[in-house]
GROMACS .gro file of C-alpha atoms in nm:
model
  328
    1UNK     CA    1  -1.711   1.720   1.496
    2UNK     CA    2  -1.669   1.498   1.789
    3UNK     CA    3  -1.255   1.500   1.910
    4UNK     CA    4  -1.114   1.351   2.194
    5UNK     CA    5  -1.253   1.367   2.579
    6UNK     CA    6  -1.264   1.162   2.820
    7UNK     CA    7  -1.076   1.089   3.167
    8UNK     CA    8  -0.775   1.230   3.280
    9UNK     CA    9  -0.555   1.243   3.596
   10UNK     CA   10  -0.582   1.525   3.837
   11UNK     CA   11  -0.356   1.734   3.643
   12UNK     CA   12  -0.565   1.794   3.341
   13UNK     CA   13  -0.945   1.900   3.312
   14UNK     CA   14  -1.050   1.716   2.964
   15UNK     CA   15  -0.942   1.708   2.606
   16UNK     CA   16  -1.214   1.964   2.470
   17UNK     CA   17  -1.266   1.943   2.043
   18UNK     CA   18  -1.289   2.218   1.861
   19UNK     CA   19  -1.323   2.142   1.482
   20UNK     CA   20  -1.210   1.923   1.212
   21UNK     CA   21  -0.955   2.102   0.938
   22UNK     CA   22  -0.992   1.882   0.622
   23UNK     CA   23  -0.661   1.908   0.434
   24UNK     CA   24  -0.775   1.797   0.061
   25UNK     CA   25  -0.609   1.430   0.116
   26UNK     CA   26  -0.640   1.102   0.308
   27UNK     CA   27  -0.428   0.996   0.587
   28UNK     CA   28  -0.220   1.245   0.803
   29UNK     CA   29  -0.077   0.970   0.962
   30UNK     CA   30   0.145   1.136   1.107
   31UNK     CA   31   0.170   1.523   1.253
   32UNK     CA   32   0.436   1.747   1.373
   33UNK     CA   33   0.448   2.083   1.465
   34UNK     CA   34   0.759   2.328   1.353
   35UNK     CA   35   0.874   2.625   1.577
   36UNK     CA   36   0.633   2.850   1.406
   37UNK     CA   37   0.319   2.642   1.525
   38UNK     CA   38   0.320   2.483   1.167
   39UNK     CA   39   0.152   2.123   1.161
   40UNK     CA   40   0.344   1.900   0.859
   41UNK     CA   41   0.192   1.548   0.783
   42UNK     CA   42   0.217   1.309   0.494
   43UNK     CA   43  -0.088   1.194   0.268
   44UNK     CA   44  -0.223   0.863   0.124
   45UNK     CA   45  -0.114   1.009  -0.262
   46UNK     CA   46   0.268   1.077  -0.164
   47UNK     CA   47   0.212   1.432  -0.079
   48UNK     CA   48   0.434   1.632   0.190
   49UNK     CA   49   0.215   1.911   0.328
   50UNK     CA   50   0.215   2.170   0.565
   51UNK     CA   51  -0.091   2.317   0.749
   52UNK     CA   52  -0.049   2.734   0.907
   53UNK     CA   53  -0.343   2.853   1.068
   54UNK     CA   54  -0.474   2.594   1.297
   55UNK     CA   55  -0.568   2.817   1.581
   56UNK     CA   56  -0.833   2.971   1.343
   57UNK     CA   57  -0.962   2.613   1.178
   58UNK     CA   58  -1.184   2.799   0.971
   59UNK     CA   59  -0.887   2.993   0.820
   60UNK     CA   60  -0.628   2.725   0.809
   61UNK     CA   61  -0.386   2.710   0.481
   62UNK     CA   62  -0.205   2.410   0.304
   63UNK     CA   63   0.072   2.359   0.159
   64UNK     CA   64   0.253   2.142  -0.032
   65UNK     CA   65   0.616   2.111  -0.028
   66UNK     CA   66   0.718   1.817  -0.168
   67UNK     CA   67   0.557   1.469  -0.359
   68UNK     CA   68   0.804   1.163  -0.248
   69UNK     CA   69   0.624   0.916  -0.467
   70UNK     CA   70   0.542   0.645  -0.220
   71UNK     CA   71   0.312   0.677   0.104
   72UNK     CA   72   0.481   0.917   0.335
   73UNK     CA   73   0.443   0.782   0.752
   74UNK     CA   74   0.662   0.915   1.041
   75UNK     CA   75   0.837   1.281   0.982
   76UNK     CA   76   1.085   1.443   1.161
   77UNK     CA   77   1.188   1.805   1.110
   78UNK     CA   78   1.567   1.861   1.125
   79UNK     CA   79   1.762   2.207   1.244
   80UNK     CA   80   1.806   2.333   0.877
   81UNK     CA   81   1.388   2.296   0.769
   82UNK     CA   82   1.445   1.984   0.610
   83UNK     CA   83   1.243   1.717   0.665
   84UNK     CA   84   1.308   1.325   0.753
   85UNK     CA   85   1.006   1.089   0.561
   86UNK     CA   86   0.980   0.743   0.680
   87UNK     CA   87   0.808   0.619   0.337
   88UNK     CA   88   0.653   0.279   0.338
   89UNK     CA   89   0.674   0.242   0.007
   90UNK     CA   90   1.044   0.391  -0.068
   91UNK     CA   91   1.214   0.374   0.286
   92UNK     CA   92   1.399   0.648   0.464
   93UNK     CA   93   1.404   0.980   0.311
   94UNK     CA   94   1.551   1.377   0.326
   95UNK     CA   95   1.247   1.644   0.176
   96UNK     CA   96   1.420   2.008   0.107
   97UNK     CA   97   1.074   2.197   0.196
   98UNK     CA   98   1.215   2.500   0.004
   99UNK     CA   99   1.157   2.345  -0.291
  100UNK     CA  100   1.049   1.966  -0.259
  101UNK     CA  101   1.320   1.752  -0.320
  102UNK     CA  102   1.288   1.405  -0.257
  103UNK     CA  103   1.655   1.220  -0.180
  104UNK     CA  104   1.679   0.857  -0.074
  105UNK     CA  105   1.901   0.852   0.243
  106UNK     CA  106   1.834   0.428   0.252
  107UNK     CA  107   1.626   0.152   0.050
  108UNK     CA  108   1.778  -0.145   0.204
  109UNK     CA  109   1.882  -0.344   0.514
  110UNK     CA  110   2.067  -0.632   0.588
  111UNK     CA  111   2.026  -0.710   0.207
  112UNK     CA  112   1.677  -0.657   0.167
  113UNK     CA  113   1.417  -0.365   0.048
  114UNK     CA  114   1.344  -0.123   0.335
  115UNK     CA  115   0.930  -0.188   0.363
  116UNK     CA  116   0.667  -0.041   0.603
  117UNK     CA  117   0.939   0.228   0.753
  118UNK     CA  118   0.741   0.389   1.009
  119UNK     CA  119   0.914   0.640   1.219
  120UNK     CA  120   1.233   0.856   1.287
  121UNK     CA  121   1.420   1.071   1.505
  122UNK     CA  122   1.752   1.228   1.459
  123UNK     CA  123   2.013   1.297   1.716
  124UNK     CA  124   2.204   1.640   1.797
  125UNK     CA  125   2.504   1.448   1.631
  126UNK     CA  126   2.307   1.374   1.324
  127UNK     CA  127   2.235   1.014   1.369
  128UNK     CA  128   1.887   0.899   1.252
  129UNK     CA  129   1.689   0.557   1.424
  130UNK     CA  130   1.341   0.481   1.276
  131UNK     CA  131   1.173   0.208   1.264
  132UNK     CA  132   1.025  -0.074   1.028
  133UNK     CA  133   0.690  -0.184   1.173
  134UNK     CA  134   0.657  -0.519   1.016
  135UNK     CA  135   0.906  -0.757   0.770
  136UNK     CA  136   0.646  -0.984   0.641
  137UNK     CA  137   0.296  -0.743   0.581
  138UNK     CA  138   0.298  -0.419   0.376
  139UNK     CA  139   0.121  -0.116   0.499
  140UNK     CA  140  -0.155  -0.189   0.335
  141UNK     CA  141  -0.241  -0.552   0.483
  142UNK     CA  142  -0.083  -0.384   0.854
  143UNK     CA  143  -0.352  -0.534   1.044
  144UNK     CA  144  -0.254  -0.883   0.928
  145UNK     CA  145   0.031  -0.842   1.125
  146UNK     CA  146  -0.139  -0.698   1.449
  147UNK     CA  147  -0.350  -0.988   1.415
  148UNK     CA  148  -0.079  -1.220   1.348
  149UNK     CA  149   0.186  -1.079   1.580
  150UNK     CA  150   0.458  -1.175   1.388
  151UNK     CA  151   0.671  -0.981   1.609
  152UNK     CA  152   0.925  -0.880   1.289
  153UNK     CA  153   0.923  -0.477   1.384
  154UNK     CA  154   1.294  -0.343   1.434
  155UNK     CA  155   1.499  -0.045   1.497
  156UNK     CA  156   1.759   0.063   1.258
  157UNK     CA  157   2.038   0.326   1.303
  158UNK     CA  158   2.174   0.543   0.996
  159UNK     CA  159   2.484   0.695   1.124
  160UNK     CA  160   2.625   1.019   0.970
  161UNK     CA  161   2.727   1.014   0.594
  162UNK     CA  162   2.640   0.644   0.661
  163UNK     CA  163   2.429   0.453   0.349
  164UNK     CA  164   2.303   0.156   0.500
  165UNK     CA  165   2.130   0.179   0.822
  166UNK     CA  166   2.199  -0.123   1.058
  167UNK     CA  167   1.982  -0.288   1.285
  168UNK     CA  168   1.964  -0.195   1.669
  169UNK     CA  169   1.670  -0.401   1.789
  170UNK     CA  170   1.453  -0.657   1.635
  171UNK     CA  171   1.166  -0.902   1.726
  172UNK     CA  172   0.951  -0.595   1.836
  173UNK     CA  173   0.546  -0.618   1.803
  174UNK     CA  174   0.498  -0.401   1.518
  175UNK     CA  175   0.723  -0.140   1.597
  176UNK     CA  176   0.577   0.219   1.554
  177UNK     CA  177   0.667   0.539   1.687
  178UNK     CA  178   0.990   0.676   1.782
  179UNK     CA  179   1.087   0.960   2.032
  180UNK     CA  180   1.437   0.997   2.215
  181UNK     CA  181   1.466   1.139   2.563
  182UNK     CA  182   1.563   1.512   2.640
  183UNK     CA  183   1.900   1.406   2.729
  184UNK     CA  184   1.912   1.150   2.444
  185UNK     CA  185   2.001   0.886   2.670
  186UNK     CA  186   1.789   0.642   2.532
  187UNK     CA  187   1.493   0.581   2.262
  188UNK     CA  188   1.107   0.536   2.348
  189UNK     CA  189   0.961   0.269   2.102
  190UNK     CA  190   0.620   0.200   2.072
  191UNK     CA  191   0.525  -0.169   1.992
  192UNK     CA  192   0.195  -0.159   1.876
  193UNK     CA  193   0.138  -0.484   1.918
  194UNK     CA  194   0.189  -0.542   2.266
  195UNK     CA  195   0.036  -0.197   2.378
  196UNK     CA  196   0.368  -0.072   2.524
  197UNK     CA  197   0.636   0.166   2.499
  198UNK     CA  198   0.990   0.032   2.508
  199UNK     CA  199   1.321   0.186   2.639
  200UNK     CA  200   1.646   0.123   2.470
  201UNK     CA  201   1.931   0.271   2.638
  202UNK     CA  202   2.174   0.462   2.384
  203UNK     CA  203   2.449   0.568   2.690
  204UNK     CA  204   2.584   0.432   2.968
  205UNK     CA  205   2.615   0.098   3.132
  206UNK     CA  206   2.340   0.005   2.979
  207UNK     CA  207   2.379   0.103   2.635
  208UNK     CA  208   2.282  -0.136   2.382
  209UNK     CA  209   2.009  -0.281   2.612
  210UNK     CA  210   1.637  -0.306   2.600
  211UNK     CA  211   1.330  -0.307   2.901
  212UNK     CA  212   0.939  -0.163   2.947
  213UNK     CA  213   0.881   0.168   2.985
  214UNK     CA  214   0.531   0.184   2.979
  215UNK     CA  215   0.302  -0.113   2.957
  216UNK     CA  216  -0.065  -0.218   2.960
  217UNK     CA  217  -0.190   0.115   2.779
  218UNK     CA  218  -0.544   0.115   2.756
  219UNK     CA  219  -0.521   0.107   2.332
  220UNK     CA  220  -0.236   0.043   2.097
  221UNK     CA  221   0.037   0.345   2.057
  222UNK     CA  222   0.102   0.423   1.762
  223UNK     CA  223   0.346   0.792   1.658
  224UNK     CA  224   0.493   0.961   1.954
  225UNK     CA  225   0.603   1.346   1.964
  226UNK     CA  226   0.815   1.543   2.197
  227UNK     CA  227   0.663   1.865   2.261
  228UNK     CA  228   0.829   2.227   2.413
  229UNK     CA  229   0.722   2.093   2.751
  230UNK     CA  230   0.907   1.789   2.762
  231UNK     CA  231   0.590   1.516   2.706
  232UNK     CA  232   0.569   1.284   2.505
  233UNK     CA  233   0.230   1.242   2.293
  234UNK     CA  234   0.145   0.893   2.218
  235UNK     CA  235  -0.153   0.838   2.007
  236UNK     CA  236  -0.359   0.576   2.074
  237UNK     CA  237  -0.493   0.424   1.703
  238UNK     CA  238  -0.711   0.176   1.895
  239UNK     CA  239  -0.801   0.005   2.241
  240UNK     CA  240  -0.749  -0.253   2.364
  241UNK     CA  241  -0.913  -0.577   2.262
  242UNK     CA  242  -0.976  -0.934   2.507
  243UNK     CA  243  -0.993  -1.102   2.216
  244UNK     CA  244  -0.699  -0.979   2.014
  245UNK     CA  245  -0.536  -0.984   2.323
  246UNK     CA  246  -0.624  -1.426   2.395
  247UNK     CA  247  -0.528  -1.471   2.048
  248UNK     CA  248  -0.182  -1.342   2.110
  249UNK     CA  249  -0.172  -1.624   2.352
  250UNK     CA  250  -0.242  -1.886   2.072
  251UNK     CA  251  -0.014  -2.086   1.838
  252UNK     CA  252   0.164  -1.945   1.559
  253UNK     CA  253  -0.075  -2.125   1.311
  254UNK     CA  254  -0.374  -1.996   1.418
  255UNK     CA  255  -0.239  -1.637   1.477
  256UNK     CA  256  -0.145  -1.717   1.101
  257UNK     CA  257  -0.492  -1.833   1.012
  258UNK     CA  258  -0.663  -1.551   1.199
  259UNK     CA  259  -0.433  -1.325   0.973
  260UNK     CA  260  -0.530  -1.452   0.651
  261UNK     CA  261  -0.927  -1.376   0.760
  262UNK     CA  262  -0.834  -1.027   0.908
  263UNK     CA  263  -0.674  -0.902   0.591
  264UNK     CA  264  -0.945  -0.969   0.346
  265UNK     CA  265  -1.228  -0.914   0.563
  266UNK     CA  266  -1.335  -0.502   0.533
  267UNK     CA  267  -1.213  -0.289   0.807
  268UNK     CA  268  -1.383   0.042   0.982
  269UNK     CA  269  -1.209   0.187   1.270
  270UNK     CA  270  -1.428   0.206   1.617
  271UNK     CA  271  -1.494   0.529   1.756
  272UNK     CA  272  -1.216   0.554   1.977
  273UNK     CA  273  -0.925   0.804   2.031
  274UNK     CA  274  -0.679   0.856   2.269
  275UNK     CA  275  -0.385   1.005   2.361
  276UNK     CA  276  -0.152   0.956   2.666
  277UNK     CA  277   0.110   1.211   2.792
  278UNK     CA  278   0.416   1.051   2.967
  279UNK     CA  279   0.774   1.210   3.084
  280UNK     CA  280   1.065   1.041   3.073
  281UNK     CA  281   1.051   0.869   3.397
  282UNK     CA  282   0.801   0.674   3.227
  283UNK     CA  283   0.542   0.842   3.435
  284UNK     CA  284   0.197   0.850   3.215
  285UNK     CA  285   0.140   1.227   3.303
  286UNK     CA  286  -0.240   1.233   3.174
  287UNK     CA  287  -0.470   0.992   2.942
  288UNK     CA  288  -0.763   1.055   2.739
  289UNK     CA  289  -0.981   0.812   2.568
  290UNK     CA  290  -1.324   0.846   2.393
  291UNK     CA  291  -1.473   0.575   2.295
  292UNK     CA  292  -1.756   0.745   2.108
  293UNK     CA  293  -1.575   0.952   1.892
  294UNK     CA  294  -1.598   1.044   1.538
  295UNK     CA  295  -1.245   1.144   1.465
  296UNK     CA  296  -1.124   0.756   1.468
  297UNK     CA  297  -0.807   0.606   1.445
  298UNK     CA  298  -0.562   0.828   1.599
  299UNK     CA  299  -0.219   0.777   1.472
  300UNK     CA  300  -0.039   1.093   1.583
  301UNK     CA  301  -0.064   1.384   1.814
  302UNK     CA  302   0.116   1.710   1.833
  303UNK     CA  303   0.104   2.053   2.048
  304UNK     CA  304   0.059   2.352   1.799
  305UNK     CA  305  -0.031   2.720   1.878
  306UNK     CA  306  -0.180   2.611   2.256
  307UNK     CA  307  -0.394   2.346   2.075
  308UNK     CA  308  -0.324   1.935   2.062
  309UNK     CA  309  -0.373   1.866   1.672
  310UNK     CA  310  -0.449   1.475   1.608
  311UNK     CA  311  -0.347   1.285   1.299
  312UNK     CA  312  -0.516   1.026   1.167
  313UNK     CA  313  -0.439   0.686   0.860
  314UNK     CA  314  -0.825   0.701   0.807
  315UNK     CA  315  -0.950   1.060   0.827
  316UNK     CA  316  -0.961   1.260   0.528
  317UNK     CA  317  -0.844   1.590   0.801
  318UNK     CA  318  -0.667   1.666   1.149
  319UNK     CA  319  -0.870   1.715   1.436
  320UNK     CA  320  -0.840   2.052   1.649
  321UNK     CA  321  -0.810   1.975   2.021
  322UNK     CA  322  -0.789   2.185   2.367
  323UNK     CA  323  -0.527   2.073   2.581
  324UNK     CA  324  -0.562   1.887   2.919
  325UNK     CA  325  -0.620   2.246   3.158
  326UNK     CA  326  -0.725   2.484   2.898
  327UNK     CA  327  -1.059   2.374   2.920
  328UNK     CA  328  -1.326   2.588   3.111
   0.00000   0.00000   0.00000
């Protein structure tokens, strides 16, 4: 199995792979890593699972703790074990991993179906943001909206013992992951769409505002995670393309044309991966891209048991990675 390598900054030595843990489903979009160096990750069938063992691949166990009935995307583990499911099929909900389940914390907003919820984080006070990556195309037509850039991703905040979320920030390019900053200060949103990572300030002055905090990354962020040393992973599902990039630039009715193509046309990932590292000055600590790789479309990346575990919407497993100065 081919993982992730590539360049790097001075600070880090290479991403070195190590092997490829099939999980018996499709789709780990997303993956997280628990205190005990536990990876969880949702599946293309509605299954919750959780995967012990990934230091030794070839002994790895899995678990699962719950079935939510939809398609499972972002997670976020809460203080009590419970688990946060963006669902793009049933919206945002609350997994009891002790013994699986499944409560609907929100369907709707503003009056309509939550859709294509993508990803969550919850605040020491107990307030939950997550976003909804596109209005107007499911998850499964997603890249009719990357190609169409309908720019209808948004931010919603479900405040405690709250039942409808309300909306924070819309008319975001396929708004994706989700991390908030050590102090929670402020949110890091990836847009997809535009290859960038957005800052919305929570505190202060500024509160309530929105500006860059990382653009021009060399492929299109997708799930973030916070890890023990303060980084943020971003995973990198794709690079950057010229021509995706000029047809941005185009009219609405040929981004809408283009769409139509790209969503019945069949699609196969390129061998790329990548992950990017940054701190929360906005400072991209290290990047790695392969663009030969046969782990594709990297959706998520977490730090478990000293090793960088990738996610994946297309793989049928998680790839096992070394971290940037473990290698050699």
């Amino acid at each position: 199995m081919t993982g992730v390598a590539g360049r790097t900054d001075s600070r880090g030595a290479g991403l070195v792979p190590e092997a490829f843990v099939g999980i018996g489903g499709r789709g780990p979009e997303d993956v997280i890593a628990d205190g005990r160096g536990r990876v969880l990750t949702g599946v293309e069938d509605g299954r919750v699972l959780r995967v012990d063992g990934l230091a030794e691949p070839g002994r790895a166990r899995v678990e699962t703790l719950a079935d939510t009935g939809g398609r499972p995307l972002g997670l976020e583990l809460l203080p009590d074990g419970d688990l946060l499911v963006c669902d793009a099929e049933r919206g945002l909900l609350r997994v009891t991993t002790g013994d699986g389940t499944v409560r609907v914390l929100a369907d709707e907003a503003g009056g309509e179906p939550l859709r294509f919820c993508s990803n969550v984080v919850a605040l020491s006070d107990g307030t939950v943001y997550f976003t909804v990556s596109s209005r107007r195309h499911p998850l499964d037509r997603w890249i009719g909206d990357i190609v169409e850039h309908t720019g209808t991703g948004r931010l919603l905040r479900l405040a405690p013992g709250e039942g409808t979320p309300e909306v924070v920030l819309e008319g975001l390019q396929f708004a994706n992951g989700l991390a908030a900053s050590a102090d929670e200060s402020f949110l890091v949103v990836a847009e997809t769409g535009d290859r960038r990572l957005t800052r919305v300030h929570l505190t202060g002055p500024e509160a309530g505002t929105s500006e860059p905090f990382v653009e021009d990354l060399p492929g299109m962020p997708d799930n973030m995670w916070r890890g023990p040393d303060g980084l943020i992973r971003v995973a990198l599902a794709g690079p950057r393309i010229g021509a995706l990039d000029r047809l941005h630039r185009t009219g609405p009715a040929v981004r809408r044309a283009a769409s139509r193509v790209a969503v019945r046309a069949p699609f196969r990932p390129l061998g790329f991966a990548g992950v990017v590292a940054v701190d929360d000055e906005g400072h991209v600590v290290h990047t790695l891209v392969d663009h030969h790789s046969r782990f594709r479309m990297v959706t998520s990346a977490c730090v478990a048991e000293g090793r960088l575990i990738l996610g994946s919407l297309w793989e049928r497993g998680v790839a096992v990675c070394e971290l940037p100065g473990k290698a050699g």
